[in-house]
Short mmCIF file of C-alpha atoms in Angstrom, two decimals:
data_model
loop_
_atom_site.label_atom_id
_atom_site.label_comp_id
_atom_site.label_asym_id
_atom_site.label_seq_id
_atom_site.Cartn_x
_atom_site.Cartn_y
_atom_site.Cartn_z
CA MET L 728 -0.44 -0.08 0.04
CA PHE L 729 1.29 3.68 -1.20
CA LYS L 730 2.60 5.97 1.70
CA ILE L 731 2.14 9.87 2.42
CA ASN L 732 4.79 11.98 3.70
CA GLU L 733 4.09 12.39 7.11
CA ASN L 734 5.83 15.37 7.32
CA TYR L 735 2.85 17.16 6.59
CA LEU L 736 1.29 15.89 9.30
CA LYS L 737 3.51 17.47 11.61
CA LEU L 738 2.05 21.13 10.40
CA PRO L 739 -0.26 22.75 12.84
CA GLY L 740 -3.49 23.93 11.32
CA SER L 741 -3.66 25.42 8.18
CA TYR L 742 -1.55 27.91 6.40
CA LEU L 743 -1.59 30.90 8.10
CA PHE L 744 -3.73 32.74 5.35
CA SER L 745 -6.04 30.23 4.51
CA THR L 746 -7.48 30.61 8.11
CA ILE L 747 -7.68 34.06 8.30
CA GLY L 748 -9.74 33.71 4.77
CA LYS L 749 -12.04 30.95 6.14
CA LYS L 750 -13.08 33.21 9.33
CA VAL L 751 -13.50 36.00 7.26
CA ASN L 752 -15.35 34.51 4.84
CA ALA L 753 -17.36 32.79 7.31
CA TYR L 754 -17.99 35.91 9.10
CA CYS L 755 -19.07 37.69 5.63
CA ALA L 756 -21.71 34.97 4.84
CA ALA L 757 -23.62 35.19 8.44
CA ASN L 758 -23.34 39.09 7.83
CA PRO L 759 -24.11 40.22 3.94
CA GLU L 760 -24.59 43.54 5.00
CA LYS L 761 -21.60 44.58 6.57
CA LYS L 762 -18.60 45.89 4.51
CA VAL L 763 -15.51 44.38 5.49
CA ILE L 764 -12.48 45.99 4.84
CA ARG L 765 -9.36 43.74 4.18
CA LEU L 766 -5.55 45.11 5.31
CA GLY L 767 -4.64 41.51 6.05
CA ILE L 768 -3.06 39.76 3.14
CA GLY L 769 -0.47 41.69 1.15
CA ASP L 770 -2.07 41.81 -2.01
CA VAL L 771 -2.01 44.69 -4.03
CA THR L 772 -5.18 46.71 -5.43
CA GLN L 773 -3.80 48.85 -8.16
CA PRO L 774 -4.38 47.87 -11.35
CA LEU L 775 -1.08 47.04 -13.76
CA ALA L 776 0.50 50.03 -14.89
CA PRO L 777 -0.41 51.03 -18.71
CA ALA L 778 3.47 50.51 -19.81
CA ILE L 779 3.03 46.53 -18.48
CA VAL L 780 -0.65 46.51 -20.29
CA GLU L 781 1.01 47.83 -23.74
CA ALA L 782 3.97 45.01 -23.41
CA MET L 783 1.48 42.32 -22.81
CA HIS L 784 -0.76 43.54 -25.65
CA MET L 785 1.97 43.26 -27.94
CA ALA L 786 3.42 40.19 -26.77
CA VAL L 787 -0.24 38.25 -26.86
CA ASP L 788 -0.43 39.79 -30.86
CA GLU L 789 3.16 38.06 -31.00
CA MET L 790 1.68 34.89 -30.32
CA GLY L 791 -1.11 34.74 -32.71
CA LYS L 792 1.61 35.25 -35.38
CA ALA L 793 3.81 31.96 -36.64
CA GLU L 794 6.89 34.07 -37.27
CA THR L 795 6.99 35.67 -33.77
CA PHE L 796 5.12 32.57 -31.88
CA ARG L 797 7.29 31.30 -28.99
CA GLY L 798 6.70 27.94 -27.15
CA TYR L 799 8.64 27.02 -24.15
CA ALA L 800 10.68 29.65 -22.82
CA PRO L 801 14.49 29.06 -21.85
CA ASP L 802 15.42 27.66 -18.45
CA LEU L 803 16.70 30.18 -16.68
CA GLY L 804 14.15 32.54 -18.24
CA TYR L 805 14.33 35.14 -21.75
CA GLU L 806 17.75 36.51 -21.91
CA PHE L 807 16.00 40.32 -22.58
CA LEU L 808 14.53 39.90 -19.08
CA ARG L 809 17.28 39.00 -17.27
CA GLU L 810 19.62 41.05 -18.79
CA THR L 811 17.42 44.03 -17.87
CA ILE L 812 17.19 42.63 -14.37
CA ALA L 813 20.81 42.41 -13.95
CA GLU L 814 21.54 46.07 -15.71
CA ASN L 815 18.59 47.70 -13.76
CA ASP L 816 18.65 45.53 -10.23
CA TYR L 817 22.20 44.85 -9.97
CA ARG L 818 24.91 46.64 -12.05
CA ALA L 819 23.20 50.46 -11.77
CA ARG L 820 23.83 49.76 -7.54
CA GLY L 821 27.01 48.33 -8.62
CA CYS L 822 26.49 44.64 -7.58
CA ASP L 823 28.73 41.94 -9.80
CA ILE L 824 25.38 40.04 -10.92
CA SER L 825 25.73 38.66 -14.66
CA ALA L 826 22.16 37.83 -16.69
CA ASP L 827 23.19 34.04 -16.85
CA GLU L 828 22.99 34.13 -12.53
CA ILE L 829 19.48 34.88 -12.56
CA PHE L 830 16.99 32.47 -12.81
CA VAL L 831 13.07 33.79 -13.60
CA SER L 832 10.60 32.27 -12.29
CA ASP L 833 6.28 32.86 -11.37
CA GLY L 834 7.42 34.26 -7.91
CA ALA L 835 9.64 34.62 -4.96
CA LYS L 836 6.93 32.58 -2.49
CA CYS L 837 7.50 29.24 -4.66
CA ASP L 838 11.27 29.82 -4.64
CA CYS L 839 11.48 30.60 -1.02
CA GLY L 840 9.60 27.35 -0.74
CA ASN L 841 11.57 25.21 -3.23
CA ILE L 842 15.29 26.09 -2.56
CA GLN L 843 16.03 24.31 0.27
CA GLU L 844 15.29 21.34 -2.01
CA ILE L 845 18.71 21.41 -3.14
CA PHE L 846 20.15 21.71 0.37
CA SER L 847 20.64 18.17 2.84
CA LEU L 848 18.10 17.50 5.37
CA GLU L 849 21.09 17.72 7.86
CA ASN L 850 21.37 21.23 7.67
CA ARG L 851 19.87 23.19 9.95
CA ILE L 852 18.27 26.53 9.48
CA ALA L 853 17.57 29.83 11.54
CA VAL L 854 14.81 32.44 11.10
CA CYS L 855 13.66 35.25 12.39
CA ASP L 856 11.02 35.29 14.75
CA PRO L 857 8.49 36.41 13.94
CA VAL L 858 9.01 35.20 10.21
CA TYR L 859 7.25 34.90 7.06
CA PRO L 860 5.46 31.22 7.88
CA VAL L 861 6.62 29.85 3.96
CA TYR L 862 10.14 29.36 5.13
CA VAL L 863 9.67 27.28 7.91
CA ASP L 864 6.46 25.14 6.35
CA SER L 865 8.29 24.23 3.48
CA ASN L 866 11.25 23.20 5.76
CA VAL L 867 8.67 21.14 7.95
CA MET L 868 6.76 19.52 4.67
CA ALA L 869 11.16 18.31 3.93
CA GLY L 870 11.62 16.81 7.54
CA ARG L 871 14.20 19.49 8.60
CA THR L 872 12.95 21.27 11.32
CA GLY L 873 12.26 17.90 14.04
CA THR L 874 9.62 17.81 16.66
CA TYR L 875 6.83 20.63 17.12
CA ASP L 876 6.41 22.17 20.62
CA ARG L 877 2.55 22.68 20.76
CA ASP L 878 3.37 24.79 24.02
CA ARG L 879 6.09 27.04 22.91
CA GLU L 880 4.92 27.03 19.37
CA THR L 881 8.47 25.91 17.90
CA TRP L 882 10.19 23.62 16.35
CA SER L 883 13.21 21.96 17.93
CA ASP L 884 15.37 21.37 15.25
CA VAL L 885 14.66 25.51 14.15
CA ILE L 886 16.79 27.94 15.54
CA TYR L 887 14.83 31.16 16.25
CA MET L 888 16.30 34.47 16.12
CA PRO L 889 14.01 36.84 18.13
CA CYS L 890 12.68 40.24 16.55
CA THR L 891 11.66 42.56 19.36
CA ALA L 892 10.82 46.04 20.40
CA GLU L 893 14.07 45.62 22.16
CA ASN L 894 16.37 44.99 19.55
CA GLU L 895 14.06 46.99 17.11
CA PHE L 896 13.09 43.83 15.35
CA VAL L 897 16.42 43.46 13.71
CA PRO L 898 18.05 39.91 15.21
CA ALA L 899 21.34 39.31 16.49
CA LEU L 900 23.52 36.80 15.10
CA PRO L 901 23.07 33.38 16.62
CA ARG L 902 24.91 32.61 19.84
CA GLU L 903 27.97 30.93 20.27
CA GLY L 904 26.98 26.88 19.86
CA GLU L 905 23.88 27.78 17.63
CA LYS L 906 25.68 27.55 14.53
CA PRO L 907 22.99 27.21 11.62
CA ASP L 908 23.66 25.69 8.01
CA LEU L 909 21.13 28.31 6.33
CA ILE L 910 19.90 31.55 7.30
CA TYR L 911 16.96 32.74 6.07
CA LEU L 912 16.97 36.72 6.30
CA CYS L 913 13.95 39.30 4.49
CA PHE L 914 14.25 42.88 4.40
CA PRO L 915 12.40 44.79 4.29
CA ASN L 916 10.84 42.75 6.56
CA ASN L 917 7.79 40.88 6.35
CA PRO L 918 5.78 41.04 8.78
CA THR L 919 7.57 43.91 11.17
CA GLY L 920 8.08 46.00 8.16
CA ALA L 921 11.79 46.29 10.08
CA VAL L 922 15.10 47.59 7.78
CA VAL L 923 18.90 46.96 8.17
CA THR L 924 21.71 49.34 7.15
CA LYS L 925 24.27 47.99 5.08
CA VAL L 926 26.65 48.19 7.69
CA GLN L 927 24.53 45.82 10.10
CA LEU L 928 24.06 43.46 6.60
CA GLN L 929 27.23 43.23 6.34
CA GLU L 930 27.86 42.18 9.61
CA TRP L 931 25.62 38.18 8.77
CA VAL L 932 27.85 38.25 5.12
CA ASP L 933 31.25 38.44 7.08
CA TYR L 934 29.28 35.77 9.85
CA ALA L 935 28.23 33.24 7.27
CA ASN L 936 31.56 33.61 5.48
CA ARG L 937 33.07 32.85 8.36
CA THR L 938 30.83 29.68 9.48
CA GLY L 939 30.40 28.41 6.03
CA SER L 940 26.71 29.19 5.68
CA VAL L 941 24.12 30.44 2.98
CA ILE L 942 21.98 33.39 3.44
CA LEU L 943 18.63 32.95 1.87
CA TYR L 944 17.84 36.59 1.08
CA ASP L 945 14.03 37.60 0.44
CA ALA L 946 14.29 40.81 -1.00
CA ALA L 947 10.65 41.68 -2.03
CA TYR L 948 9.69 44.53 -0.28
CA GLU L 949 12.94 46.57 -1.66
CA ALA L 950 11.51 48.74 -3.97
CA TYR L 951 9.79 50.31 -0.93
CA ILE L 952 13.07 51.55 0.89
CA THR L 953 13.18 55.20 1.01
CA GLU L 954 16.22 55.80 3.56
CA GLU L 955 19.83 56.11 3.01
CA ASP L 956 21.97 53.45 3.54
CA ILE L 957 19.51 50.42 3.55
CA PRO L 958 20.56 48.27 0.50
CA HIS L 959 18.14 46.94 -1.60
CA SER L 960 20.26 44.22 -2.52
CA ILE L 961 22.29 41.79 -0.42
CA TYR L 962 24.87 41.96 -3.41
CA GLU L 963 25.73 45.73 -2.18
CA CYS L 964 28.09 44.07 0.74
CA GLU L 965 31.37 42.73 0.07
CA GLY L 966 31.54 38.61 0.10
CA ALA L 967 27.86 38.32 -0.75
CA ARG L 968 28.76 35.85 -4.15
CA ALA L 969 29.93 33.61 -1.65
CA CYS L 970 27.39 33.07 0.39
CA ALA L 971 24.13 34.68 -0.51
CA ILE L 972 20.95 33.87 -2.60
CA GLU L 973 18.72 36.46 -3.38
CA PHE L 974 14.81 36.38 -4.05
CA ARG L 975 13.01 39.07 -5.94
CA SER L 976 9.56 39.46 -6.90
CA PHE L 977 7.31 41.32 -9.01
CA SER L 978 3.90 40.88 -7.33
CA LYS L 979 4.74 44.23 -4.53
CA ASN L 980 6.80 46.54 -7.14
CA ALA L 981 4.63 46.27 -10.11
CA GLY L 982 1.34 44.89 -9.23
CA PHE L 983 2.02 41.34 -10.75
CA THR L 984 0.08 39.12 -7.97
CA GLY L 985 -2.39 38.00 -9.99
CA VAL L 986 0.07 37.59 -13.12
CA ARG L 987 2.84 35.86 -11.48
CA LEU L 988 6.92 36.92 -11.97
CA GLY L 989 10.05 36.76 -9.83
CA PHE L 990 13.45 35.10 -10.20
CA THR L 991 16.26 33.85 -8.02
CA VAL L 992 19.98 35.16 -8.15
CA ILE L 993 22.25 32.11 -7.19
CA PRO L 994 26.00 33.62 -8.05
CA LYS L 995 27.99 30.93 -9.90
CA GLU L 996 31.67 30.96 -6.90
CA LEU L 997 28.81 30.03 -4.37
CA LYS L 998 29.29 26.19 -3.91
CA CYS L 999 29.48 23.45 -1.32
CA GLY L 1000 32.88 22.20 -1.63
CA GLU L 1001 33.86 21.93 -5.24
CA VAL L 1002 29.77 21.98 -6.42
CA SER L 1003 28.36 25.05 -7.58
CA LEU L 1004 24.65 25.60 -5.93
CA HIS L 1005 24.16 27.48 -9.25
CA SER L 1006 24.00 24.26 -11.35
CA LEU L 1007 22.02 22.51 -8.14
CA TRP L 1008 19.39 24.75 -8.94
CA ALA L 1009 19.91 24.79 -12.72
CA ARG L 1010 19.29 20.99 -12.72
CA ARG L 1011 16.15 21.72 -10.30
CA HIS L 1012 14.61 24.34 -12.58
CA GLY L 1013 15.07 22.90 -15.54
CA THR L 1014 13.32 19.15 -14.43
CA LYS L 1015 10.38 20.71 -12.33
CA TYR L 1016 9.91 24.30 -14.17
CA ASN L 1017 8.76 24.91 -17.55
CA GLY L 1018 9.32 28.36 -17.40
CA ALA L 1019 7.13 31.91 -17.08
CA PRO L 1020 5.28 32.69 -19.55
CA TYR L 1021 6.54 34.78 -22.80
CA ILE L 1022 3.84 37.22 -22.21
CA ILE L 1023 4.57 37.75 -18.81
CA GLN L 1024 8.13 38.10 -19.18
CA ARG L 1025 7.87 40.47 -21.40
CA ALA L 1026 5.33 42.49 -19.08
CA GLY L 1027 8.65 42.39 -16.45
CA GLU L 1028 10.63 43.66 -19.13
CA ALA L 1029 8.16 46.44 -19.48
CA VAL L 1030 9.17 47.15 -15.61
CA TYR L 1031 12.12 48.83 -16.70
CA SER L 1032 11.16 50.82 -19.53
CA GLU L 1033 11.26 54.46 -18.63
CA ALA L 1034 7.73 55.26 -18.66
CA GLY L 1035 7.06 51.44 -16.53
CA LYS L 1036 9.69 53.16 -14.18
CA ALA L 1037 7.68 56.51 -13.89
CA GLN L 1038 4.43 54.97 -13.79
CA LEU L 1039 5.51 52.11 -10.70
CA LYS L 1040 6.94 55.09 -9.08
CA ALA L 1041 3.75 56.84 -8.45
CA GLN L 1042 1.83 53.46 -7.78
CA ILE L 1043 4.60 52.62 -5.34
CA ALA L 1044 4.24 56.52 -3.86
CA TYR L 1045 0.32 55.27 -3.50
CA TYR L 1046 0.44 52.45 -0.97
CA GLN L 1047 3.57 54.49 0.81
CA ARG L 1048 0.80 56.91 1.37
CA ASN L 1049 -1.43 54.69 2.75
CA ALA L 1050 1.57 53.06 5.04
CA ALA L 1051 2.00 56.07 6.63
CA TYR L 1052 -1.55 57.09 6.84
CA ILE L 1053 -2.23 54.15 8.96
CA PHE L 1054 1.18 54.60 10.95
CA ASP L 1055 0.73 58.09 11.74
CA GLY L 1056 -2.94 57.18 12.37
CA LEU L 1057 -2.34 54.25 14.59
CA LYS L 1058 0.27 56.48 16.72
CA ASP L 1059 -2.02 59.61 17.15
CA MET L 1060 -4.85 57.16 18.82
CA GLY L 1061 -1.76 55.80 21.23
CA TYR L 1062 -0.67 52.29 19.64
CA THR L 1063 2.60 51.16 19.65
CA VAL L 1064 3.64 51.19 15.99
CA SER L 1065 6.86 50.10 13.50
CA GLY L 1066 7.60 49.80 10.31
CA GLY L 1067 5.80 51.92 7.33
CA VAL L 1068 8.39 53.69 6.07
CA ASN L 1069 10.75 51.42 3.91
CA SER L 1070 7.72 48.75 3.89
CA PRO L 1071 4.37 48.76 3.48
CA TYR L 1072 3.61 47.04 6.29
CA ILE L 1073 2.68 48.12 9.96
CA TRP L 1074 3.56 46.16 12.72
CA LEU L 1075 1.25 47.33 16.29
CA LYS L 1076 1.38 46.16 19.69
CA THR L 1077 -2.11 44.93 20.25
CA PRO L 1078 -4.25 46.73 23.00
CA GLY L 1079 -5.35 46.04 26.39
CA GLY L 1080 -3.16 42.72 26.64
CA MET L 1081 -4.99 41.18 24.00
CA THR L 1082 -4.07 37.91 22.17
CA SER L 1083 -3.05 38.58 18.44
CA TRP L 1084 -5.83 36.37 17.68
CA GLU L 1085 -8.25 38.32 20.48
CA PHE L 1086 -7.61 41.30 18.61
CA PHE L 1087 -8.77 40.00 15.23
CA ASP L 1088 -11.29 39.08 16.41
CA CYS L 1089 -12.13 42.47 17.78
CA LEU L 1090 -11.64 44.45 14.50
CA LEU L 1091 -13.36 41.90 12.47
CA GLU L 1092 -16.51 42.15 14.40
CA GLN L 1093 -16.36 45.61 16.12
CA VAL L 1094 -15.44 47.23 12.99
CA ASN L 1095 -15.21 44.99 10.05
CA VAL L 1096 -11.37 45.50 9.31
CA VAL L 1097 -8.96 42.53 8.59
CA GLY L 1098 -5.24 42.07 9.93
CA THR L 1099 -3.12 39.58 10.02
CA PRO L 1100 -2.05 37.73 13.84
CA GLY L 1101 1.22 38.48 15.06
CA SER L 1102 1.39 34.96 16.24
CA GLY L 1103 0.54 33.50 12.89
CA PHE L 1104 4.63 34.61 12.30
CA GLY L 1105 6.05 33.12 15.18
CA PRO L 1106 5.97 32.93 19.03
CA SER L 1107 7.72 36.53 18.93
CA GLY L 1108 4.59 37.64 17.28
CA GLU L 1109 2.25 36.95 19.56
CA GLY L 1110 1.08 40.09 21.19
CA TYR L 1111 1.25 42.07 17.63
CA PHE L 1112 -0.49 42.53 14.56
CA ARG L 1113 -0.02 43.36 11.18
CA LEU L 1114 -1.68 45.62 8.92
CA THR L 1115 -0.89 46.09 5.10
CA ALA L 1116 -0.91 49.16 3.26
CA PHE L 1117 -2.01 47.23 0.14
CA GLY L 1118 -5.99 48.61 0.16
CA SER L 1119 -6.92 51.64 -1.91
CA TYR L 1120 -6.28 54.94 -0.24
CA GLU L 1121 -10.30 55.37 0.43
CA ASN L 1122 -10.59 52.08 2.56
CA THR L 1123 -7.64 52.74 4.26
CA VAL L 1124 -8.48 55.51 5.60
CA GLU L 1125 -12.26 54.29 6.41
CA ALA L 1126 -10.49 51.48 8.25
CA VAL L 1127 -8.32 54.00 10.29
CA ASP L 1128 -11.32 55.95 11.34
CA ARG L 1129 -13.02 52.64 11.93
CA MET L 1130 -10.60 51.57 14.85
CA LYS L 1131 -10.52 54.96 16.44
CA THR L 1132 -13.99 53.99 17.82
CA ILE L 1133 -12.15 50.91 19.76
CA PRO L 1134 -11.00 52.21 23.13
CA LEU L 1135 -8.10 51.47 24.01
#
C-alpha cells in the first residue's frame, strides 16, 4: 500500500492566510450587509501600469502569428528579461551579477519554498521570529525541523532569532553553539517592516562566510525602501557572492500578484566544496519548471522601461501614502507602531493585553477590518498585529477611522 509524506501531518493547523480567509468568509456569510475592509493579506489593489499592459498586448499579438510565436521558455528565462534585470537591479547599484546567474520564475514565494530542495536534510535552519511562514513550513514538509512544541509553538531543530521591540525587530547573530547552516533573512521585513543598514547586513555576510553558512535573502519589498544607507540587495555587501542567494518578486513593486513573475539569483562562486549551488538549482529548475510565459516575461521587461519606472514609482508612492496614513493614525490613537516607512507593512502592539487572535476578532466583529495576527508569524509575534498598505486609499482611511472607535 502506498505511503504519504508524514511530515505534512506535523504542520500545526492550516496555512496562516488560509485560516484568516476561512474566518473572514464565515463572518461575511453570516453578515452579508457588512462592508469588510481587508488589510490582512499582502495583495495589491492597483491595476497594472499602462506600460505593462501595452507590453502584454504586444506580446499577445506576437503569439498570434506563426513567425513570432514562442513555445517553451528557456530554462533560466528569456535573455531579454534576465539582462534587463541584471542591468537595472544589480549593475546599476554596483552589484556584480550577470544575466546567467538569474533564474526567472513565477514568484518569490515558490522559490523561497523550493530552494531547500537543493540542501541536505542535515542542514539546520535559522529564521527571524516573527517570520514569513513559508520559510519554516517548507522545511517542515521536507523533514528538516524536528518535533513541534505546541506550548512554545517552536520546532526543536530550528534556530529562532527573536525580533522584538528591544532590538528594533532586527535579529542578533546566532549565539555561540547555535551555528545554522541556512539563514533566512527578509528585509524590508515581512511582517515587521524592519530594515537593516548596509553595515548591519555586512555583519551577516561576514558571519556566513566565517561559519560556512548560506544566507537565503528575501528582498521582495526592496522597492519600498526610502531611506539612505538601506541596501536594496545583499550583493551590495562585500563577499555576498560567496554566501548568499537572493529572491525577488514583481508582485509588490509592479502589481503582479495575479500575473506571477519573480526571480532568484545564485552567483556561480557560491559552492559547497567543489559543487556549485548554481548548477544544482539550474538542474532543479530545468527538471521541475517549464518557465514563466513569454507574455508575462515581456510584461516584466516593461517594468524597467522609462514609462514603466515612472508609472510604478507613482504606484508605490500610492501605497506608501497608505502606509503613512495607517502609521500616523494608529500612533495618534495611542498604539505602539513600527514599520511603514521602508515597507508596506505596519506592525502594531495589540492593545489592552489582547492576544493577536483576540485583536483579530475584535477588529473583524466590531469595526469589520481584517488584519493579520502576529502569532501566525511565530512565537515572538504574539501580542502584535500586521496591517498592510495595499488597500485603496479610501478604504485605508475608512479602516483607520473605524479603528478610532475602539477604546484602548
